[in-house]
mmCIF file of C-alpha atoms in Angstrom:
data_model
loop_
_atom_site.group_PDB
_atom_site.id
_atom_site.type_symbol
_atom_site.label_atom_id
_atom_site.label_comp_id
_atom_site.label_asym_id
_atom_site.label_seq_id
_atom_site.Cartn_x
_atom_site.Cartn_y
_atom_site.Cartn_z
ATOM 1 C CA MET O 1 -0.001 0.194 -0.557
ATOM 2 C CA ASP O 2 1.128 3.414 -1.078
ATOM 3 C CA LEU O 3 1.493 5.542 1.907
ATOM 4 C CA PHE O 4 1.415 8.924 0.352
ATOM 5 C CA ALA O 5 -1.032 7.992 -2.737
ATOM 6 C CA SER O 6 -4.255 7.035 -0.566
ATOM 7 C CA PRO O 7 -6.988 8.767 -1.777
ATOM 8 C CA ILE O 8 -7.907 10.759 1.017
ATOM 9 C CA MET O 9 -4.533 12.498 1.127
ATOM 10 C CA VAL O 10 -4.562 12.837 -2.763
ATOM 11 C CA ALA O 11 -7.879 14.790 -2.281
ATOM 12 C CA LEU O 12 -6.299 16.906 0.449
ATOM 13 C CA GLN O 13 -3.271 17.702 -1.588
ATOM 14 C CA LYS O 14 -5.626 18.608 -4.676
ATOM 15 C CA GLN O 15 -7.764 20.244 -2.687
ATOM 16 C CA LEU O 16 -5.245 22.814 -0.955
ATOM 17 C CA ASP O 17 -3.677 23.576 -4.524
ATOM 18 C CA ALA O 18 -7.135 24.449 -5.724
ATOM 19 C CA ALA O 19 -7.600 26.392 -2.673
ATOM 20 C CA ALA O 20 -4.070 28.191 -3.471
ATOM 21 C CA LEU O 21 -5.526 28.680 -7.128
ATOM 22 C CA THR O 22 -8.935 30.184 -5.766
ATOM 23 C CA GLN O 23 -7.131 32.499 -3.184
ATOM 24 C CA ARG O 24 -5.236 34.376 -6.548
ATOM 25 C CA VAL O 25 -8.370 34.610 -8.242
ATOM 26 C CA ILE O 26 -10.158 36.310 -5.525
ATOM 27 C CA ALA O 27 -7.194 38.704 -4.994
ATOM 28 C CA HIS O 28 -7.141 39.168 -9.327
ATOM 29 C CA ASN O 29 -10.840 40.145 -8.766
ATOM 30 C CA VAL O 30 -10.864 42.475 -5.790
ATOM 31 C CA ALA O 31 -7.449 44.123 -6.907
ATOM 32 C CA ASN O 32 -9.538 44.645 -10.258
ATOM 33 C CA VAL O 33 -12.751 46.519 -8.422
ATOM 34 C CA ASN O 34 -12.209 49.546 -10.055
ATOM 35 C CA THR O 35 -10.813 48.734 -13.477
ATOM 36 C CA PRO O 36 -13.374 49.322 -16.621
ATOM 37 C CA GLY O 37 -14.520 46.691 -18.577
ATOM 38 C CA PHE O 38 -12.900 44.142 -16.501
ATOM 39 C CA LYS O 39 -14.530 40.530 -16.100
ATOM 40 C CA LYS O 40 -14.562 38.376 -12.869
ATOM 41 C CA SER O 41 -12.972 34.632 -13.180
ATOM 42 C CA SER O 42 -13.897 31.850 -10.723
ATOM 43 C CA VAL O 43 -12.801 28.593 -10.111
ATOM 44 C CA SER O 44 -14.801 25.581 -10.468
ATOM 45 C CA PHE O 45 -13.316 22.042 -8.463
ATOM 46 C CA THR O 46 -15.442 21.098 -5.762
ATOM 47 C CA GLU O 47 -17.893 19.374 -8.454
ATOM 48 C CA GLU O 48 -15.179 17.760 -10.268
ATOM 49 C CA LEU O 49 -13.733 16.496 -6.480
ATOM 50 C CA ARG O 50 -17.229 15.350 -5.861
ATOM 51 C CA ARG O 51 -17.686 13.454 -8.867
ATOM 52 C CA ALA O 52 -14.330 11.767 -8.544
ATOM 53 C CA LEU O 53 -15.056 10.655 -4.953
ATOM 54 C CA GLY O 54 -18.018 8.814 -6.585
ATOM 55 C CA GLU O 55 -20.535 10.837 -4.346
ATOM 56 C CA ASP O 56 -23.425 12.789 -5.942
ATOM 57 C CA VAL O 57 -23.098 10.792 -9.429
ATOM 58 C CA LEU O 58 -25.887 7.926 -10.624
ATOM 59 C CA PRO O 59 -23.702 5.073 -10.672
ATOM 60 C CA LEU O 60 -23.234 3.798 -14.879
ATOM 61 C CA VAL O 61 -21.933 0.693 -15.116
ATOM 62 C CA THR O 62 -18.320 0.824 -17.050
ATOM 63 C CA SER O 63 -16.473 -2.222 -17.393
ATOM 64 C CA ASP O 64 -13.264 0.172 -18.909
ATOM 65 C CA PRO O 65 -12.217 3.851 -17.208
ATOM 66 C CA ARG O 66 -12.885 4.959 -21.187
ATOM 67 C CA HIS O 67 -16.227 4.676 -21.065
ATOM 68 C CA ILE O 68 -18.528 7.139 -20.890
ATOM 69 C CA GLY O 69 -19.740 7.918 -17.770
ATOM 70 C CA ALA O 70 -16.796 6.671 -15.891
ATOM 71 C CA PRO O 71 -15.770 9.101 -13.203
ATOM 72 C CA VAL O 72 -12.798 10.741 -14.018
ATOM 73 C CA PRO O 73 -9.610 9.248 -11.769
ATOM 74 C CA LEU O 74 -8.620 11.148 -8.794
ATOM 75 C CA ALA O 75 -5.578 12.121 -9.966
ATOM 76 C CA ARG O 76 -6.430 14.060 -13.020
ATOM 77 C CA VAL O 77 -8.892 16.179 -10.814
ATOM 78 C CA GLU O 78 -7.610 19.635 -11.720
ATOM 79 C CA PRO O 79 -9.270 22.945 -10.819
ATOM 80 C CA THR O 80 -10.600 24.966 -13.994
ATOM 81 C CA VAL O 81 -10.293 28.655 -13.880
ATOM 82 C CA VAL O 82 -13.817 30.020 -15.547
ATOM 83 C CA LYS O 83 -14.010 34.035 -16.355
ATOM 84 C CA GLU O 84 -17.947 35.298 -16.372
ATOM 85 C CA GLU O 85 -18.742 37.154 -19.340
ATOM 86 C CA GLY O 86 -22.107 37.556 -19.028
ATOM 87 C CA THR O 87 -23.177 40.227 -16.103
ATOM 88 C CA THR O 88 -22.323 43.340 -15.411
ATOM 89 C CA MET O 89 -22.427 44.596 -11.867
ATOM 90 C CA GLY O 90 -22.027 48.847 -12.345
ATOM 91 C CA TYR O 91 -22.026 51.467 -15.563
ATOM 92 C CA ASN O 92 -18.498 50.727 -16.517
ATOM 93 C CA GLY O 93 -18.762 47.150 -17.557
ATOM 94 C CA ASN O 94 -16.848 45.785 -14.582
ATOM 95 C CA ASN O 95 -18.673 42.594 -13.274
ATOM 96 C CA VAL O 96 -16.643 42.211 -9.484
ATOM 97 C CA ASP O 97 -19.079 42.059 -6.439
ATOM 98 C CA ILE O 98 -17.190 42.666 -3.556
ATOM 99 C CA ASP O 99 -19.430 41.358 -1.114
ATOM 100 C CA GLN O 100 -19.353 38.220 -2.939
ATOM 101 C CA GLU O 101 -15.558 38.179 -3.122
ATOM 102 C CA MET O 102 -15.178 38.992 0.634
ATOM 103 C CA VAL O 103 -17.792 35.970 1.463
ATOM 104 C CA ASN O 104 -15.677 33.361 -1.214
ATOM 105 C CA LEU O 105 -12.578 34.568 0.689
ATOM 106 C CA ALA O 106 -13.528 33.985 3.916
ATOM 107 C CA ALA O 107 -15.087 30.370 2.705
ATOM 108 C CA ASN O 108 -11.441 29.892 1.108
ATOM 109 C CA THR O 109 -9.152 30.514 3.594
ATOM 110 C CA LEU O 110 -11.538 27.965 6.169
ATOM 111 C CA THR O 111 -11.411 25.542 2.939
ATOM 112 C CA TYR O 112 -7.452 25.916 3.103
ATOM 113 C CA GLN O 113 -6.948 25.760 6.672
ATOM 114 C CA ALA O 114 -9.076 22.968 6.890
ATOM 115 C CA ALA O 115 -7.446 20.633 4.450
ATOM 116 C CA ALA O 116 -3.950 21.728 5.918
ATOM 117 C CA ARG O 117 -5.624 20.596 9.161
ATOM 118 C CA ALA O 118 -6.670 17.471 8.072
ATOM 119 C CA LEU O 119 -3.239 16.941 5.636
ATOM 120 C CA GLY O 120 -1.162 17.547 9.238
ATOM 121 C CA ASP O 121 -3.595 14.890 11.406
ATOM 122 C CA ARG O 122 -3.057 12.467 8.952
ATOM 123 C CA LEU O 123 0.583 12.904 8.764
ATOM 124 C CA SER O 124 0.591 12.748 12.657
ATOM 125 C CA LEU O 125 -1.143 9.794 12.641
ATOM 126 C CA LEU O 126 1.439 8.457 10.514
ATOM 127 C CA THR O 127 3.964 9.355 12.799
ATOM 128 C CA TYR O 128 2.068 7.897 15.581
ATOM 129 C CA VAL O 129 1.854 4.391 13.720
ATOM 130 C CA ILE O 130 5.819 4.345 12.818
ATOM 131 C CA ARG O 131 6.791 5.298 15.977
ATOM 132 C CA GLY O 132 4.597 3.015 17.807
ATOM 133 C CA ARG O 133 4.115 5.204 20.436
ATOM 134 C CA MET P 1 4.533 28.627 -5.543
ATOM 135 C CA PRO P 2 1.282 29.740 -6.283
ATOM 136 C CA LEU P 3 0.272 31.008 -2.907
ATOM 137 C CA LEU P 4 2.991 33.409 -2.630
ATOM 138 C CA ASP P 5 1.739 35.111 -5.816
ATOM 139 C CA VAL P 6 -1.029 36.109 -4.372
ATOM 140 C CA PHE P 7 0.675 38.621 -2.208
ATOM 141 C CA GLY P 8 1.987 40.537 -5.444
ATOM 142 C CA ILE P 9 -1.893 40.676 -7.099
ATOM 143 C CA SER P 10 -2.614 42.207 -3.708
ATOM 144 C CA ALA P 11 0.473 44.659 -3.760
ATOM 145 C CA SER P 12 -1.102 45.474 -6.774
ATOM 146 C CA GLY P 13 -4.600 46.534 -5.929
ATOM 147 C CA LEU P 14 -2.854 48.093 -2.615
ATOM 148 C CA THR P 15 -0.784 50.627 -5.018
ATOM 149 C CA ALA P 16 -3.545 51.369 -7.212
ATOM 150 C CA SER P 17 -5.387 52.397 -4.576
ATOM 151 C CA ARG P 18 -2.874 54.263 -3.016
ATOM 152 C CA LEU P 19 -2.242 56.613 -6.366
ATOM 153 C CA TRP P 20 -6.003 57.079 -6.668
ATOM 154 C CA LEU P 21 -6.030 58.046 -3.151
ATOM 155 C CA ASP P 22 -2.714 60.590 -4.334
ATOM 156 C CA ILE P 23 -4.539 61.739 -7.445
ATOM 157 C CA THR P 24 -7.620 62.490 -5.791
ATOM 158 C CA ALA P 25 -5.687 64.561 -2.800
ATOM 159 C CA ASN P 26 -4.140 66.193 -5.540
ATOM 160 C CA ASN P 27 -7.019 67.276 -7.437
ATOM 161 C CA ILE P 28 -8.573 68.452 -4.351
ATOM 162 C CA ALA P 29 -5.851 70.504 -3.152
ATOM 163 C CA ASN P 30 -5.574 72.508 -6.367
ATOM 164 C CA LEU P 31 -9.535 73.135 -5.749
ATOM 165 C CA GLN P 32 -8.631 77.073 -6.355
ATOM 166 C CA THR P 33 -5.371 76.652 -8.831
ATOM 167 C CA ALA P 34 -6.788 79.018 -11.179
ATOM 168 C CA GLY P 35 -5.744 79.937 -14.855
ATOM 169 C CA ARG P 36 -6.337 82.635 -17.171
ATOM 170 C CA PRO P 37 -9.470 81.847 -19.554
ATOM 171 C CA ASN P 38 -8.048 80.726 -23.145
ATOM 172 C CA ASP P 39 -3.999 81.143 -22.455
ATOM 173 C CA PRO P 40 -2.076 78.111 -22.874
ATOM 174 C CA LEU P 41 0.511 80.071 -20.614
ATOM 175 C CA ASN P 42 -1.611 80.187 -17.146
ATOM 176 C CA PRO P 43 -3.683 76.936 -17.512
ATOM 177 C CA ALA P 44 -6.256 76.736 -14.900
ATOM 178 C CA TYR P 45 -5.426 73.000 -13.408
ATOM 179 C CA ARG P 46 -7.541 70.303 -14.611
ATOM 180 C CA ARG P 47 -9.132 66.916 -13.003
ATOM 181 C CA LYS P 48 -6.922 63.772 -13.163
ATOM 182 C CA VAL P 49 -8.199 60.483 -12.759
ATOM 183 C CA PRO P 50 -6.490 57.263 -12.949
ATOM 184 C CA VAL P 51 -6.993 54.707 -15.741
ATOM 185 C CA PHE P 52 -6.909 51.024 -14.461
ATOM 186 C CA ALA P 53 -6.295 48.121 -16.351
ATOM 187 C CA GLU P 54 -6.018 44.213 -15.670
ATOM 188 C CA LYS P 55 -2.464 42.892 -15.839
ATOM 189 C CA LEU P 56 -1.727 40.092 -16.974
ATOM 190 C CA ARG P 57 1.430 37.927 -16.942
ATOM 191 C CA GLN P 58 2.972 36.503 -19.743
ATOM 192 C CA ALA P 59 1.301 32.993 -20.300
ATOM 193 C CA LEU P 60 4.512 31.017 -21.135
ATOM 194 C CA ASP P 61 5.634 31.551 -17.152
ATOM 195 C CA SER P 62 2.892 29.617 -16.419
ATOM 196 C CA PRO P 63 4.564 26.189 -15.388
ATOM 197 C CA PRO P 64 3.671 22.700 -17.131
ATOM 198 C CA GLY P 65 1.156 21.039 -15.390
ATOM 199 C CA GLN P 66 -0.403 23.963 -13.527
ATOM 200 C CA PRO P 67 -3.640 25.336 -14.606
ATOM 201 C CA SER P 68 -3.321 28.434 -16.808
ATOM 202 C CA PHE P 69 -4.241 31.516 -14.809
ATOM 203 C CA ASN P 70 -2.363 34.516 -16.085
ATOM 204 C CA ALA P 71 -3.812 37.242 -13.920
ATOM 205 C CA ALA P 72 -0.997 39.192 -11.955
ATOM 206 C CA GLY P 73 -3.287 41.964 -10.893
ATOM 207 C CA VAL P 74 -3.885 45.405 -11.345
ATOM 208 C CA SER P 75 -1.785 48.207 -13.018
ATOM 209 C CA VAL P 76 -2.436 51.805 -13.694
ATOM 210 C CA ALA P 77 -2.152 52.307 -17.504
ATOM 211 C CA ALA P 78 -2.599 56.206 -17.916
ATOM 212 C CA VAL P 79 -3.360 59.542 -15.617
ATOM 213 C CA VAL P 80 -5.472 61.386 -17.662
ATOM 214 C CA GLU P 81 -6.881 65.095 -17.776
ATOM 215 C CA ASP P 82 -10.831 65.473 -17.542
ATOM 216 C CA PRO P 83 -11.531 67.213 -21.117
ATOM 217 C CA SER P 84 -14.656 69.040 -19.566
ATOM 218 C CA PRO P 85 -14.110 72.814 -19.625
ATOM 219 C CA PRO P 86 -13.112 74.954 -16.445
ATOM 220 C CA ARG P 87 -15.501 76.840 -14.597
ATOM 221 C CA LEU P 88 -15.439 80.497 -15.411
ATOM 222 C CA ALA P 89 -15.970 83.064 -12.563
ATOM 223 C CA TYR P 90 -16.332 86.639 -13.391
ATOM 224 C CA GLU P 91 -13.680 88.346 -11.001
ATOM 225 C CA PRO P 92 -12.092 91.070 -12.714
ATOM 226 C CA SER P 93 -9.386 92.303 -9.959
ATOM 227 C CA HIS P 94 -7.993 88.680 -10.038
ATOM 228 C CA PRO P 95 -4.746 88.808 -11.252
ATOM 229 C CA LEU P 96 -5.409 85.840 -13.636
ATOM 230 C CA ALA P 97 -8.507 87.285 -15.218
ATOM 231 C CA ASP P 98 -9.091 87.820 -18.817
ATOM 232 C CA PRO P 99 -8.216 91.266 -19.847
ATOM 233 C CA ASN P 100 -10.813 91.684 -22.100
ATOM 234 C CA THR P 101 -14.047 89.872 -20.274
ATOM 235 C CA GLY P 102 -12.806 90.029 -16.770
ATOM 236 C CA TYR P 103 -13.100 86.210 -16.555
ATOM 237 C CA VAL P 104 -11.083 83.522 -13.932
ATOM 238 C CA ALA P 105 -10.648 79.626 -15.229
ATOM 239 C CA TYR P 106 -10.815 77.853 -12.142
ATOM 240 C CA PRO P 107 -10.178 73.842 -12.090
ATOM 241 C CA ASN P 108 -13.268 71.673 -13.499
ATOM 242 C CA ILE P 109 -13.895 69.777 -10.174
ATOM 243 C CA ASN P 110 -16.517 68.624 -8.021
ATOM 244 C CA ILE P 111 -15.715 68.678 -4.697
ATOM 245 C CA ALA P 112 -18.444 65.731 -4.531
ATOM 246 C CA ASN P 113 -17.062 63.677 -6.882
ATOM 247 C CA GLU P 114 -13.658 63.734 -5.376
ATOM 248 C CA MET P 115 -14.912 62.646 -2.179
ATOM 249 C CA VAL P 116 -17.261 59.801 -3.386
ATOM 250 C CA SER P 117 -13.413 58.939 -5.052
ATOM 251 C CA MET P 118 -11.850 58.828 -1.905
ATOM 252 C CA ILE P 119 -14.088 57.110 -0.111
ATOM 253 C CA ALA P 120 -14.131 54.331 -3.254
ATOM 254 C CA ALA P 121 -10.178 53.966 -2.837
ATOM 255 C CA THR P 122 -10.060 53.680 0.811
ATOM 256 C CA ARG P 123 -12.874 50.691 0.288
ATOM 257 C CA ALA P 124 -10.391 49.047 -2.468
ATOM 258 C CA TYR P 125 -7.610 48.982 -0.051
ATOM 259 C CA GLU P 126 -9.202 47.835 2.523
ATOM 260 C CA ALA P 127 -10.569 44.871 0.615
ATOM 261 C CA ASN P 128 -7.353 44.397 -0.961
ATOM 262 C CA VAL P 129 -5.695 44.496 2.957
ATOM 263 C CA THR P 130 -8.561 41.778 3.934
ATOM 264 C CA VAL P 131 -7.470 39.810 0.954
ATOM 265 C CA LEU P 132 -3.534 39.774 1.580
ATOM 266 C CA ASN P 133 -4.163 39.163 5.550
ATOM 267 C CA ALA P 134 -5.988 36.151 4.475
ATOM 268 C CA ALA P 135 -3.691 34.586 1.864
ATOM 269 C CA LYS P 136 -1.021 35.202 4.738
ATOM 270 C CA ASP P 137 -3.015 33.214 7.224
ATOM 271 C CA MET P 138 -2.816 30.700 4.888
ATOM 272 C CA ALA P 139 0.419 30.403 3.945
ATOM 273 C CA LEU P 140 1.121 30.550 7.816
ATOM 274 C CA ARG P 141 -1.154 27.358 7.504
ATOM 275 C CA ALA P 142 0.830 25.488 5.503
ATOM 276 C CA LEU P 143 3.463 25.490 7.048
ATOM 277 C CA GLU P 144 2.272 23.751 10.030
ATOM 278 C CA ILE P 145 1.407 20.936 8.125
ATOM 279 C CA GLY P 146 3.566 18.071 9.607
ATOM 280 C CA LYS P 147 4.098 20.040 12.604
ATOM 281 C CA GLY P 148 2.531 17.623 14.615
#
């Protein structure tokens, strides 16, 4: 058994990467809150992770990973940055909603800290197992 | 490391907000800087406004395997002068009055606009500080992984 490639470790690492990317996207949106014509971006990751972990999907019987409906393997789940072009908040074509960005920021910080805590606990569990005390 | 890029992005937002505040302060300070109408040698002060632009990195620096998000914050593309005409006041005794008409040109500054710009710049600065602090908390928490 690979100690460091268990699904929970891989999922936590991916979650940390995704939260770091989300932080960059939020910082970019907030920095451009007064830029005329700027369109905000957002990160889509949770749905993909959930699908890869086999939650919230209707199981479709597949016998080969290339079949349609087979979930993406966990190792290949990547966060994607989506630009939201359709909406406009103010008169200058900018669509950054500062309230929404601040709420996303708080949620993202907590997600990052939770993932870091879970990863740390997991590693200290390994330390405990290895030392036996 | 992607998390440390956030500091640069937030710093660009802080710089832009501070420059905007500086420009607003300069506008308010020059509220009474008069000039002689139609005299290019004695122009009235004109209201200045910053033009913000989204800053993007070269797509080449994004390392392979990383999702390509080449955002790098905000930059001030230019500081332009408001083209609206100066406010004319009839003050024949003013040293800068037009000798023919007696009018003095005052800057095209509306104090209400400047106060609104000032508040907007302050709030934008605060929002960028909040993002920077959140990134700092995240980076510190990452250092605690594996500390047991």
